[in-house]
Amino acid sequence: MKTLLLATDLAASSENVAAYAYRLAQTLKAKLLLCYTMNVPAEIPQAGVVAWPLGVYEDMDRDSQAALKALKHKLLESSTGEDFTPEVVCLLGAGLVTDVVTAEAARHKADLIIMRTHANDRLSTWLIGNHSRKMIEAAMCPLLLVPGDFAFRPIAKIAFASDFKHPELDIVAINQLVSFAKKLNAELVLAHVIQHNKATTNDSIVKDLLTNLARNHGHQQVSVKVVKSEHVANGLTWLVHHEHIDMLTMVHNRHSFLGELLHGSHTQQIADDASVPLLVFNSHENAD
């Protein structure tokens, strides 16, 4: 990954996620884009069509540019002489958050979009947050959702969680994920998450296929974990806590494991100590 885009709201509570994004850019030796979207009346339900006075727009533009530059300066100041110093670029747009972020990501060929989730995030909030859920649906590149209070730490273990019902989706994501894990020198845990009463037909065949796929990319740090839980989200909590996972990964479309969590009845709140960054691969080409 050469270019990371951080979608920030410039709130004080977002600085921790900005620091996370910057540290990740350092680790990957990547460029970091700081993208801020000025809110428009279209974001407010039943606002109707409202025209901004020119002076108001100019004031917001000036203040936003200054805040972005201040954030950039703060991030660059956090580097030491021994660290890689990423190039940091400030981007500003007006409109809907998803529209601005996806357009800037496409224009700058971003490999990863990073967003903050809400302050008291648990899995249910990750999946249905105001902008988080919209970005899950809209992002054309991988999306990393980071809890607002999560401090960066070396990424030693990445879990790929799936029910393995649609291995064709998993294979596409794992092809991308292996390269990411190799750059971080992280172990990749293929986690089969199922309910206690569900059958595991062809389970071993699928897991062998995916494990061999990862290892064929030259990444030998691959393991498999079966997680059985009555409630899927509770199983994810157990996985993150007991396997010391630093990042959780899933594939999204309407037929995927994450898609079922988004649209089904399994989304449950999980304990705060289980909250880790969630990396989402959106499989648009298989959406139907």
PDB file of C-alpha atoms in Angstrom:
ATOM      1  CA  MET A   1       0.000   0.000   0.000  1.00  0.00           C
ATOM      2  CA  LYS A   2       1.579   3.241  -1.182  1.00  0.00           C
ATOM      3  CA  THR A   3      -1.134   5.816  -0.455  1.00  0.00           C
ATOM      4  CA  LEU A   4      -3.397   6.004   2.608  1.00  0.00           C
ATOM      5  CA  LEU A   5      -6.345   8.423   2.855  1.00  0.00           C
ATOM      6  CA  LEU A   6      -7.590   9.499   6.276  1.00  0.00           C
ATOM      7  CA  ALA A   7     -11.150  10.845   6.292  1.00  0.00           C
ATOM      8  CA  THR A   8     -11.121  13.196   9.283  1.00  0.00           C
ATOM      9  CA  ASP A   9     -13.725  15.474  10.859  1.00  0.00           C
ATOM     10  CA  LEU A  10     -10.943  17.546  12.497  1.00  0.00           C
ATOM     11  CA  ALA A  11     -12.501  17.084  15.938  1.00  0.00           C
ATOM     12  CA  ALA A  12     -10.160  16.800  18.911  1.00  0.00           C
ATOM     13  CA  SER A  13     -11.446  13.249  19.416  1.00  0.00           C
ATOM     14  CA  SER A  14     -10.186  12.366  15.932  1.00  0.00           C
ATOM     15  CA  GLU A  15      -6.533  13.212  16.610  1.00  0.00           C
ATOM     16  CA  ASN A  16      -5.854   9.759  18.029  1.00  0.00           C
ATOM     17  CA  VAL A  17      -7.014   8.114  14.791  1.00  0.00           C
ATOM     18  CA  ALA A  18      -4.939  10.595  12.799  1.00  0.00           C
ATOM     19  CA  ALA A  19      -1.928   9.527  14.863  1.00  0.00           C
ATOM     20  CA  TYR A  20      -2.814   5.880  14.147  1.00  0.00           C
ATOM     21  CA  ALA A  21      -3.013   6.586  10.410  1.00  0.00           C
ATOM     22  CA  TYR A  22       0.314   8.410  10.486  1.00  0.00           C
ATOM     23  CA  ARG A  23       2.050   5.573  12.357  1.00  0.00           C
ATOM     24  CA  LEU A  24       0.611   3.073   9.895  1.00  0.00           C
ATOM     25  CA  ALA A  25       1.892   5.201   7.007  1.00  0.00           C
ATOM     26  CA  GLN A  26       5.322   5.190   8.650  1.00  0.00           C
ATOM     27  CA  THR A  27       5.259   1.420   9.021  1.00  0.00           C
ATOM     28  CA  LEU A  28       4.184   0.895   5.396  1.00  0.00           C
ATOM     29  CA  LYS A  29       6.414   3.736   4.101  1.00  0.00           C
ATOM     30  CA  ALA A  30       3.371   5.233   2.428  1.00  0.00           C
ATOM     31  CA  LYS A  31       1.986   8.697   1.611  1.00  0.00           C
ATOM     32  CA  LEU A  32      -0.814   9.979   3.878  1.00  0.00           C
ATOM     33  CA  LEU A  33      -3.699  12.095   2.584  1.00  0.00           C
ATOM     34  CA  LEU A  34      -5.690  14.099   5.155  1.00  0.00           C
ATOM     35  CA  CYS A  35      -9.187  14.563   3.736  1.00  0.00           C
ATOM     36  CA  TYR A  36     -11.782  16.833   5.348  1.00  0.00           C
ATOM     37  CA  THR A  37     -15.336  17.300   4.081  1.00  0.00           C
ATOM     38  CA  MET A  38     -17.155  20.524   4.877  1.00  0.00           C
ATOM     39  CA  ASN A  39     -20.705  19.634   5.915  1.00  0.00           C
ATOM     40  CA  VAL A  40     -23.466  20.835   3.642  1.00  0.00           C
ATOM     41  CA  PRO A  41     -27.222  21.114   4.276  1.00  0.00           C
ATOM     42  CA  ALA A  42     -27.774  17.982   2.138  1.00  0.00           C
ATOM     43  CA  GLU A  43     -26.330  15.969   5.035  1.00  0.00           C
ATOM     44  CA  ILE A  44     -29.167  17.175   7.299  1.00  0.00           C
ATOM     45  CA  PRO A  45     -32.512  15.333   6.889  1.00  0.00           C
ATOM     46  CA  GLN A  46     -35.310  17.490   5.438  1.00  0.00           C
ATOM     47  CA  ALA A  47     -33.020  20.474   5.091  1.00  0.00           C
ATOM     48  CA  GLY A  48     -34.214  21.221   1.591  1.00  0.00           C
ATOM     49  CA  VAL A  49     -32.077  23.177  -0.868  1.00  0.00           C
ATOM     50  CA  VAL A  50     -30.045  25.817   0.942  1.00  0.00           C
ATOM     51  CA  ALA A  51     -27.517  28.112  -0.696  1.00  0.00           C
ATOM     52  CA  TRP A  52     -24.469  29.103   1.323  1.00  0.00           C
ATOM     53  CA  PRO A  53     -23.638  32.822   1.466  1.00  0.00           C
ATOM     54  CA  LEU A  54     -20.262  33.350  -0.198  1.00  0.00           C
ATOM     55  CA  GLY A  55     -18.736  34.864   2.933  1.00  0.00           C
ATOM     56  CA  VAL A  56     -19.763  31.888   5.071  1.00  0.00           C
ATOM     57  CA  TYR A  57     -18.244  29.441   2.594  1.00  0.00           C
ATOM     58  CA  GLU A  58     -14.989  31.416   2.418  1.00  0.00           C
ATOM     59  CA  ASP A  59     -14.740  31.515   6.225  1.00  0.00           C
ATOM     60  CA  MET A  60     -15.323  27.772   6.502  1.00  0.00           C
ATOM     61  CA  ASP A  61     -12.810  27.080   3.750  1.00  0.00           C
ATOM     62  CA  ARG A  62     -10.152  29.235   5.405  1.00  0.00           C
ATOM     63  CA  ASP A  63     -10.739  27.750   8.868  1.00  0.00           C
ATOM     64  CA  SER A  64     -10.747  24.191   7.537  1.00  0.00           C
ATOM     65  CA  GLN A  65      -7.528  24.700   5.597  1.00  0.00           C
ATOM     66  CA  ALA A  66      -5.875  26.091   8.722  1.00  0.00           C
ATOM     67  CA  ALA A  67      -7.079  23.158  10.847  1.00  0.00           C
ATOM     68  CA  LEU A  68      -5.819  20.642   8.283  1.00  0.00           C
ATOM     69  CA  LYS A  69      -2.404  22.317   8.169  1.00  0.00           C
ATOM     70  CA  ALA A  70      -2.240  22.334  11.976  1.00  0.00           C
ATOM     71  CA  LEU A  71      -3.021  18.591  12.056  1.00  0.00           C
ATOM     72  CA  LYS A  72      -0.396  17.926   9.397  1.00  0.00           C
ATOM     73  CA  HIS A  73       2.190  19.893  11.369  1.00  0.00           C
ATOM     74  CA  LYS A  74       1.352  18.027  14.573  1.00  0.00           C
ATOM     75  CA  LEU A  75       1.751  14.647  12.865  1.00  0.00           C
ATOM     76  CA  LEU A  76       5.065  15.569  11.255  1.00  0.00           C
ATOM     77  CA  GLU A  77       6.350  16.839  14.591  1.00  0.00           C
ATOM     78  CA  SER A  78       5.688  13.422  16.116  1.00  0.00           C
ATOM     79  CA  SER A  79       8.386  11.833  13.935  1.00  0.00           C
ATOM     80  CA  THR A  80      11.852  11.238  15.274  1.00  0.00           C
ATOM     81  CA  GLY A  81      15.029  11.237  13.239  1.00  0.00           C
ATOM     82  CA  GLU A  82      14.983   7.439  13.140  1.00  0.00           C
ATOM     83  CA  ASP A  83      11.429   7.211  11.726  1.00  0.00           C
ATOM     84  CA  PHE A  84      10.359   7.205   8.110  1.00  0.00           C
ATOM     85  CA  THR A  85       8.631  10.539   7.475  1.00  0.00           C
ATOM     86  CA  PRO A  86       5.583  10.102   5.219  1.00  0.00           C
ATOM     87  CA  GLU A  87       4.573  12.742   2.733  1.00  0.00           C
ATOM     88  CA  VAL A  88       1.383  14.333   4.115  1.00  0.00           C
ATOM     89  CA  VAL A  89      -1.078  16.030   1.741  1.00  0.00           C
ATOM     90  CA  CYS A  90      -4.136  18.062   2.823  1.00  0.00           C
ATOM     91  CA  LEU A  91      -7.384  17.675   0.860  1.00  0.00           C
ATOM     92  CA  LEU A  92     -10.563  19.702   1.354  1.00  0.00           C
ATOM     93  CA  GLY A  93     -13.944  19.313  -0.288  1.00  0.00           C
ATOM     94  CA  ALA A  94     -17.589  20.291   0.194  1.00  0.00           C
ATOM     95  CA  GLY A  95     -20.469  17.874  -0.177  1.00  0.00           C
ATOM     96  CA  LEU A  96     -21.489  14.501   1.184  1.00  0.00           C
ATOM     97  CA  VAL A  97     -18.739  12.734   3.117  1.00  0.00           C
ATOM     98  CA  THR A  98     -18.952   9.526   1.073  1.00  0.00           C
ATOM     99  CA  ASP A  99     -18.917  11.455  -2.207  1.00  0.00           C
ATOM    100  CA  VAL A 100     -15.913  13.607  -1.312  1.00  0.00           C
ATOM    101  CA  VAL A 101     -13.893  10.777   0.223  1.00  0.00           C
ATOM    102  CA  THR A 102     -14.510   8.279  -2.584  1.00  0.00           C
ATOM    103  CA  ALA A 103     -13.784  10.929  -5.240  1.00  0.00           C
ATOM    104  CA  GLU A 104     -10.499  11.976  -3.600  1.00  0.00           C
ATOM    105  CA  ALA A 105      -9.525   8.333  -3.053  1.00  0.00           C
ATOM    106  CA  ALA A 106     -10.050   7.654  -6.753  1.00  0.00           C
ATOM    107  CA  ARG A 107      -8.288  10.843  -7.857  1.00  0.00           C
ATOM    108  CA  HIS A 108      -5.200  10.118  -5.777  1.00  0.00           C
ATOM    109  CA  LYS A 109      -5.333   6.334  -6.316  1.00  0.00           C
ATOM    110  CA  ALA A 110      -5.510   5.632  -2.592  1.00  0.00           C
ATOM    111  CA  ASP A 111      -4.894   2.026  -1.583  1.00  0.00           C
ATOM    112  CA  LEU A 112      -6.666   2.353   1.779  1.00  0.00           C
ATOM    113  CA  ILE A 113      -9.278   4.661   3.331  1.00  0.00           C
ATOM    114  CA  ILE A 114      -9.117   5.165   7.109  1.00  0.00           C
ATOM    115  CA  MET A 115     -12.017   6.480   9.195  1.00  0.00           C
ATOM    116  CA  ARG A 116     -12.755   6.989  12.875  1.00  0.00           C
ATOM    117  CA  THR A 117     -15.669   5.186  14.437  1.00  0.00           C
ATOM    118  CA  HIS A 118     -17.708   6.676  17.266  1.00  0.00           C
ATOM    119  CA  ALA A 119     -16.252   7.266  20.711  1.00  0.00           C
ATOM    120  CA  ASN A 120     -17.951   4.359  22.488  1.00  0.00           C
ATOM    121  CA  ASP A 121     -17.616   1.980  19.571  1.00  0.00           C
ATOM    122  CA  ARG A 122     -18.537  -1.612  19.786  1.00  0.00           C
ATOM    123  CA  LEU A 123     -19.080  -3.911  16.842  1.00  0.00           C
ATOM    124  CA  SER A 124     -22.682  -2.818  16.336  1.00  0.00           C
ATOM    125  CA  THR A 125     -21.594   0.828  16.099  1.00  0.00           C
ATOM    126  CA  TRP A 126     -18.833  -0.053  13.626  1.00  0.00           C
ATOM    127  CA  LEU A 127     -21.417  -1.533  11.320  1.00  0.00           C
ATOM    128  CA  ILE A 128     -24.195   1.061  11.542  1.00  0.00           C
ATOM    129  CA  GLY A 129     -22.402   4.340  12.312  1.00  0.00           C
ATOM    130  CA  ASN A 130     -23.621   7.330  10.297  1.00  0.00           C
ATOM    131  CA  HIS A 131     -20.726   7.554   7.867  1.00  0.00           C
ATOM    132  CA  SER A 132     -19.017   4.244   8.595  1.00  0.00           C
ATOM    133  CA  ARG A 133     -21.813   2.158   7.147  1.00  0.00           C
ATOM    134  CA  LYS A 134     -22.170   4.418   4.111  1.00  0.00           C
ATOM    135  CA  MET A 135     -18.435   4.142   3.467  1.00  0.00           C
ATOM    136  CA  ILE A 136     -18.552   0.348   3.829  1.00  0.00           C
ATOM    137  CA  GLU A 137     -21.054   0.326   0.982  1.00  0.00           C
ATOM    138  CA  ALA A 138     -19.348   2.966  -1.163  1.00  0.00           C
ATOM    139  CA  ALA A 139     -15.591   2.437  -0.801  1.00  0.00           C
ATOM    140  CA  MET A 140     -13.907   1.116  -3.929  1.00  0.00           C
ATOM    141  CA  CYS A 141     -10.709   0.272  -2.056  1.00  0.00           C
ATOM    142  CA  PRO A 142     -10.166  -1.362   1.359  1.00  0.00           C
ATOM    143  CA  LEU A 143     -11.620   0.603   4.295  1.00  0.00           C
ATOM    144  CA  LEU A 144     -10.064   0.635   7.774  1.00  0.00           C
ATOM    145  CA  LEU A 145     -12.412   1.646  10.626  1.00  0.00           C
ATOM    146  CA  VAL A 146     -10.476   2.643  13.747  1.00  0.00           C
ATOM    147  CA  PRO A 147     -12.068   3.135  17.189  1.00  0.00           C
ATOM    148  CA  GLY A 148     -11.483   6.684  18.395  1.00  0.00           C
ATOM    149  CA  ASP A 149      -9.643   5.620  21.542  1.00  0.00           C
ATOM    150  CA  PHE A 150      -7.466   2.918  19.953  1.00  0.00           C
ATOM    151  CA  ALA A 151      -3.741   3.589  20.291  1.00  0.00           C
ATOM    152  CA  PHE A 152      -1.422   2.393  17.556  1.00  0.00           C
ATOM    153  CA  ARG A 153       0.627  -0.693  18.344  1.00  0.00           C
ATOM    154  CA  PRO A 154       2.724  -2.963  16.140  1.00  0.00           C
ATOM    155  CA  ILE A 155       0.351  -5.112  14.072  1.00  0.00           C
ATOM    156  CA  ALA A 156       1.496  -8.629  14.899  1.00  0.00           C
ATOM    157  CA  LYS A 157      -1.739 -10.532  14.225  1.00  0.00           C
ATOM    158  CA  ILE A 158      -4.422  -9.921  11.618  1.00  0.00           C
ATOM    159  CA  ALA A 159      -7.548 -12.082  11.733  1.00  0.00           C
ATOM    160  CA  PHE A 160      -9.560 -12.754   8.590  1.00  0.00           C
ATOM    161  CA  ALA A 161     -13.031 -13.666   9.878  1.00  0.00           C
ATOM    162  CA  SER A 162     -15.497 -15.493   7.668  1.00  0.00           C
ATOM    163  CA  ASP A 163     -18.082 -18.251   7.625  1.00  0.00           C
ATOM    164  CA  PHE A 164     -16.385 -19.512   4.421  1.00  0.00           C
ATOM    165  CA  LYS A 165     -19.735 -19.940   2.677  1.00  0.00           C
ATOM    166  CA  HIS A 166     -18.476 -17.961  -0.306  1.00  0.00           C
ATOM    167  CA  PRO A 167     -14.780 -18.836  -0.732  1.00  0.00           C
ATOM    168  CA  GLU A 168     -14.681 -16.996  -4.073  1.00  0.00           C
ATOM    169  CA  LEU A 169     -15.099 -13.725  -2.146  1.00  0.00           C
ATOM    170  CA  ASP A 170     -12.579 -14.746   0.503  1.00  0.00           C
ATOM    171  CA  ILE A 171      -9.936 -15.645  -2.083  1.00  0.00           C
ATOM    172  CA  VAL A 172     -10.049 -12.183  -3.676  1.00  0.00           C
ATOM    173  CA  ALA A 173      -9.640 -10.502  -0.294  1.00  0.00           C
ATOM    174  CA  ILE A 174      -6.904 -12.851   0.926  1.00  0.00           C
ATOM    175  CA  ASN A 175      -4.899 -12.170  -2.237  1.00  0.00           C
ATOM    176  CA  GLN A 176      -4.768  -8.510  -1.163  1.00  0.00           C
ATOM    177  CA  LEU A 177      -4.504  -9.167   2.553  1.00  0.00           C
ATOM    178  CA  VAL A 178      -1.432 -11.416   2.287  1.00  0.00           C
ATOM    179  CA  SER A 179       0.595  -8.626   0.705  1.00  0.00           C
ATOM    180  CA  PHE A 180      -0.484  -6.254   3.493  1.00  0.00           C
ATOM    181  CA  ALA A 181       0.403  -8.799   6.209  1.00  0.00           C
ATOM    182  CA  LYS A 182       3.816  -9.463   4.647  1.00  0.00           C
ATOM    183  CA  LYS A 183       4.706  -5.769   4.724  1.00  0.00           C
ATOM    184  CA  LEU A 184       3.808  -5.659   8.402  1.00  0.00           C
ATOM    185  CA  ASN A 185       5.473  -9.017   9.113  1.00  0.00           C
ATOM    186  CA  ALA A 186       2.183  -9.988  10.750  1.00  0.00           C
ATOM    187  CA  GLU A 187       0.673 -13.413  11.314  1.00  0.00           C
ATOM    188  CA  LEU A 188      -2.519 -14.028   9.342  1.00  0.00           C
ATOM    189  CA  VAL A 189      -5.184 -15.929  11.290  1.00  0.00           C
ATOM    190  CA  LEU A 190      -7.940 -17.440   9.126  1.00  0.00           C
ATOM    191  CA  ALA A 191     -10.870 -17.561  11.533  1.00  0.00           C
ATOM    192  CA  HIS A 192     -13.896 -19.695  10.697  1.00  0.00           C
ATOM    193  CA  VAL A 193     -16.732 -18.193  12.750  1.00  0.00           C
ATOM    194  CA  ILE A 194     -19.851 -20.342  13.008  1.00  0.00           C
ATOM    195  CA  GLN A 195     -22.808 -20.778  15.321  1.00  0.00           C
ATOM    196  CA  HIS A 196     -22.849 -23.877  17.520  1.00  0.00           C
ATOM    197  CA  ASN A 197     -25.745 -25.446  15.656  1.00  0.00           C
ATOM    198  CA  LYS A 198     -24.389 -24.888  12.137  1.00  0.00           C
ATOM    199  CA  ALA A 199     -22.904 -27.690  10.037  1.00  0.00           C
ATOM    200  CA  THR A 200     -19.314 -27.407   8.772  1.00  0.00           C
ATOM    201  CA  THR A 201     -19.615 -29.236   5.457  1.00  0.00           C
ATOM    202  CA  ASN A 202     -16.396 -29.034   3.396  1.00  0.00           C
ATOM    203  CA  ASP A 203     -14.904 -26.922   6.189  1.00  0.00           C
ATOM    204  CA  SER A 204     -11.460 -28.520   6.072  1.00  0.00           C
ATOM    205  CA  ILE A 205     -11.299 -28.348   2.268  1.00  0.00           C
ATOM    206  CA  VAL A 206     -12.055 -24.625   2.241  1.00  0.00           C
ATOM    207  CA  LYS A 207      -9.573 -23.837   5.024  1.00  0.00           C
ATOM    208  CA  ASP A 208      -6.834 -25.864   3.334  1.00  0.00           C
ATOM    209  CA  LEU A 209      -7.501 -23.997   0.102  1.00  0.00           C
ATOM    210  CA  LEU A 210      -7.250 -20.578   1.740  1.00  0.00           C
ATOM    211  CA  THR A 211      -4.227 -21.496   3.863  1.00  0.00           C
ATOM    212  CA  ASN A 212      -2.344 -22.785   0.830  1.00  0.00           C
ATOM    213  CA  LEU A 213      -3.344 -19.668  -1.101  1.00  0.00           C
ATOM    214  CA  ALA A 214      -1.762 -17.454   1.553  1.00  0.00           C
ATOM    215  CA  ARG A 215       1.387 -19.557   1.749  1.00  0.00           C
ATOM    216  CA  ASN A 216       1.735 -19.645  -2.033  1.00  0.00           C
ATOM    217  CA  HIS A 217       2.236 -15.895  -1.843  1.00  0.00           C
ATOM    218  CA  GLY A 218       5.361 -16.557   0.205  1.00  0.00           C
ATOM    219  CA  HIS A 219       3.772 -15.761   3.558  1.00  0.00           C
ATOM    220  CA  GLN A 220       4.354 -18.628   5.962  1.00  0.00           C
ATOM    221  CA  GLN A 221       2.846 -16.988   9.051  1.00  0.00           C
ATOM    222  CA  VAL A 222      -0.627 -18.403   8.511  1.00  0.00           C
ATOM    223  CA  SER A 223      -2.820 -20.252  10.995  1.00  0.00           C
ATOM    224  CA  VAL A 224      -6.438 -21.417  11.148  1.00  0.00           C
ATOM    225  CA  LYS A 225      -8.860 -20.975  14.045  1.00  0.00           C
ATOM    226  CA  VAL A 226     -12.414 -22.305  14.349  1.00  0.00           C
ATOM    227  CA  VAL A 227     -14.634 -20.095  16.509  1.00  0.00           C
ATOM    228  CA  LYS A 228     -18.007 -21.489  17.558  1.00  0.00           C
ATOM    229  CA  SER A 229     -20.441 -19.153  19.259  1.00  0.00           C
ATOM    230  CA  GLU A 230     -24.205 -18.863  19.627  1.00  0.00           C
ATOM    231  CA  HIS A 231     -23.899 -15.170  18.768  1.00  0.00           C
ATOM    232  CA  VAL A 232     -21.478 -14.337  15.979  1.00  0.00           C
ATOM    233  CA  ALA A 233     -20.376 -11.003  17.472  1.00  0.00           C
ATOM    234  CA  ASN A 234     -19.586 -12.708  20.778  1.00  0.00           C
ATOM    235  CA  GLY A 235     -17.410 -15.138  18.848  1.00  0.00           C
ATOM    236  CA  LEU A 236     -15.545 -12.215  17.315  1.00  0.00           C
ATOM    237  CA  THR A 237     -15.056 -10.738  20.777  1.00  0.00           C
ATOM    238  CA  TRP A 238     -13.592 -14.028  21.977  1.00  0.00           C
ATOM    239  CA  LEU A 239     -11.329 -14.255  18.929  1.00  0.00           C
ATOM    240  CA  VAL A 240      -9.914 -10.750  19.352  1.00  0.00           C
ATOM    241  CA  HIS A 241      -9.345 -11.140  23.083  1.00  0.00           C
ATOM    242  CA  HIS A 242      -7.992 -14.685  23.289  1.00  0.00           C
ATOM    243  CA  GLU A 243      -5.923 -14.648  20.102  1.00  0.00           C
ATOM    244  CA  HIS A 244      -4.502 -11.159  20.794  1.00  0.00           C
ATOM    245  CA  ILE A 245      -5.699  -9.817  17.445  1.00  0.00           C
ATOM    246  CA  ASP A 246      -4.482  -6.364  16.405  1.00  0.00           C
ATOM    247  CA  MET A 247      -6.727  -5.981  13.355  1.00  0.00           C
ATOM    248  CA  LEU A 248      -9.909  -7.746  12.263  1.00  0.00           C
ATOM    249  CA  THR A 249     -10.661  -8.218   8.563  1.00  0.00           C
ATOM    250  CA  MET A 250     -13.849  -9.123   6.692  1.00  0.00           C
ATOM    251  CA  VAL A 251     -15.255  -9.099   3.155  1.00  0.00           C
ATOM    252  CA  HIS A 252     -18.429  -7.157   2.463  1.00  0.00           C
ATOM    253  CA  ASN A 253     -21.252  -7.573   0.024  1.00  0.00           C
ATOM    254  CA  ARG A 254     -24.834  -8.667   0.502  1.00  0.00           C
ATOM    255  CA  HIS A 255     -23.893 -12.372   0.461  1.00  0.00           C
ATOM    256  CA  SER A 256     -20.767 -12.174   2.610  1.00  0.00           C
ATOM    257  CA  PHE A 257     -20.202 -12.816   6.305  1.00  0.00           C
ATOM    258  CA  LEU A 258     -20.034  -9.075   7.022  1.00  0.00           C
ATOM    259  CA  GLY A 259     -23.028  -8.506   4.760  1.00  0.00           C
ATOM    260  CA  GLU A 260     -25.079 -10.869   6.907  1.00  0.00           C
ATOM    261  CA  LEU A 261     -23.950  -9.030  10.039  1.00  0.00           C
ATOM    262  CA  LEU A 262     -24.938  -5.690   8.520  1.00  0.00           C
ATOM    263  CA  HIS A 263     -28.338  -6.777   7.266  1.00  0.00           C
ATOM    264  CA  GLY A 264     -29.164  -9.728   9.505  1.00  0.00           C
ATOM    265  CA  SER A 265     -29.946 -10.268  13.151  1.00  0.00           C
ATOM    266  CA  HIS A 266     -26.532 -11.360  14.472  1.00  0.00           C
ATOM    267  CA  THR A 267     -25.005  -7.951  15.186  1.00  0.00           C
ATOM    268  CA  GLN A 268     -24.468  -7.714  18.933  1.00  0.00           C
ATOM    269  CA  GLN A 269     -22.610  -5.276  21.137  1.00  0.00           C
ATOM    270  CA  ILE A 270     -19.212  -6.484  22.247  1.00  0.00           C
ATOM    271  CA  ALA A 271     -16.989  -5.485  25.154  1.00  0.00           C
ATOM    272  CA  ASP A 272     -14.895  -2.345  24.789  1.00  0.00           C
ATOM    273  CA  ASP A 273     -11.649  -4.282  25.273  1.00  0.00           C
ATOM    274  CA  ALA A 274     -12.423  -6.297  22.134  1.00  0.00           C
ATOM    275  CA  SER A 275     -12.564  -3.221  19.906  1.00  0.00           C
ATOM    276  CA  VAL A 276      -9.774  -3.237  17.335  1.00  0.00           C
ATOM    277  CA  PRO A 277      -9.507  -1.681  13.878  1.00  0.00           C
ATOM    278  CA  LEU A 278     -11.779  -3.355  11.326  1.00  0.00           C
ATOM    279  CA  LEU A 279     -10.428  -3.715   7.768  1.00  0.00           C
ATOM    280  CA  VAL A 280     -13.196  -4.154   5.184  1.00  0.00           C
ATOM    281  CA  PHE A 281     -12.726  -5.408   1.623  1.00  0.00           C
ATOM    282  CA  ASN A 282     -15.777  -4.451  -0.445  1.00  0.00           C
ATOM    283  CA  SER A 283     -16.313  -7.035  -3.171  1.00  0.00           C
ATOM    284  CA  HIS A 284     -18.269  -4.851  -5.587  1.00  0.00           C
ATOM    285  CA  GLU A 285     -17.735  -7.148  -8.537  1.00  0.00           C
ATOM    286  CA  ASN A 286     -19.594  -9.935  -6.726  1.00  0.00           C
ATOM    287  CA  ALA A 287     -22.377  -7.790  -5.305  1.00  0.00           C
ATOM    288  CA  ASP A 288     -25.098  -9.527  -7.276  1.00  0.00           C
TER     289      ASP A 288
END
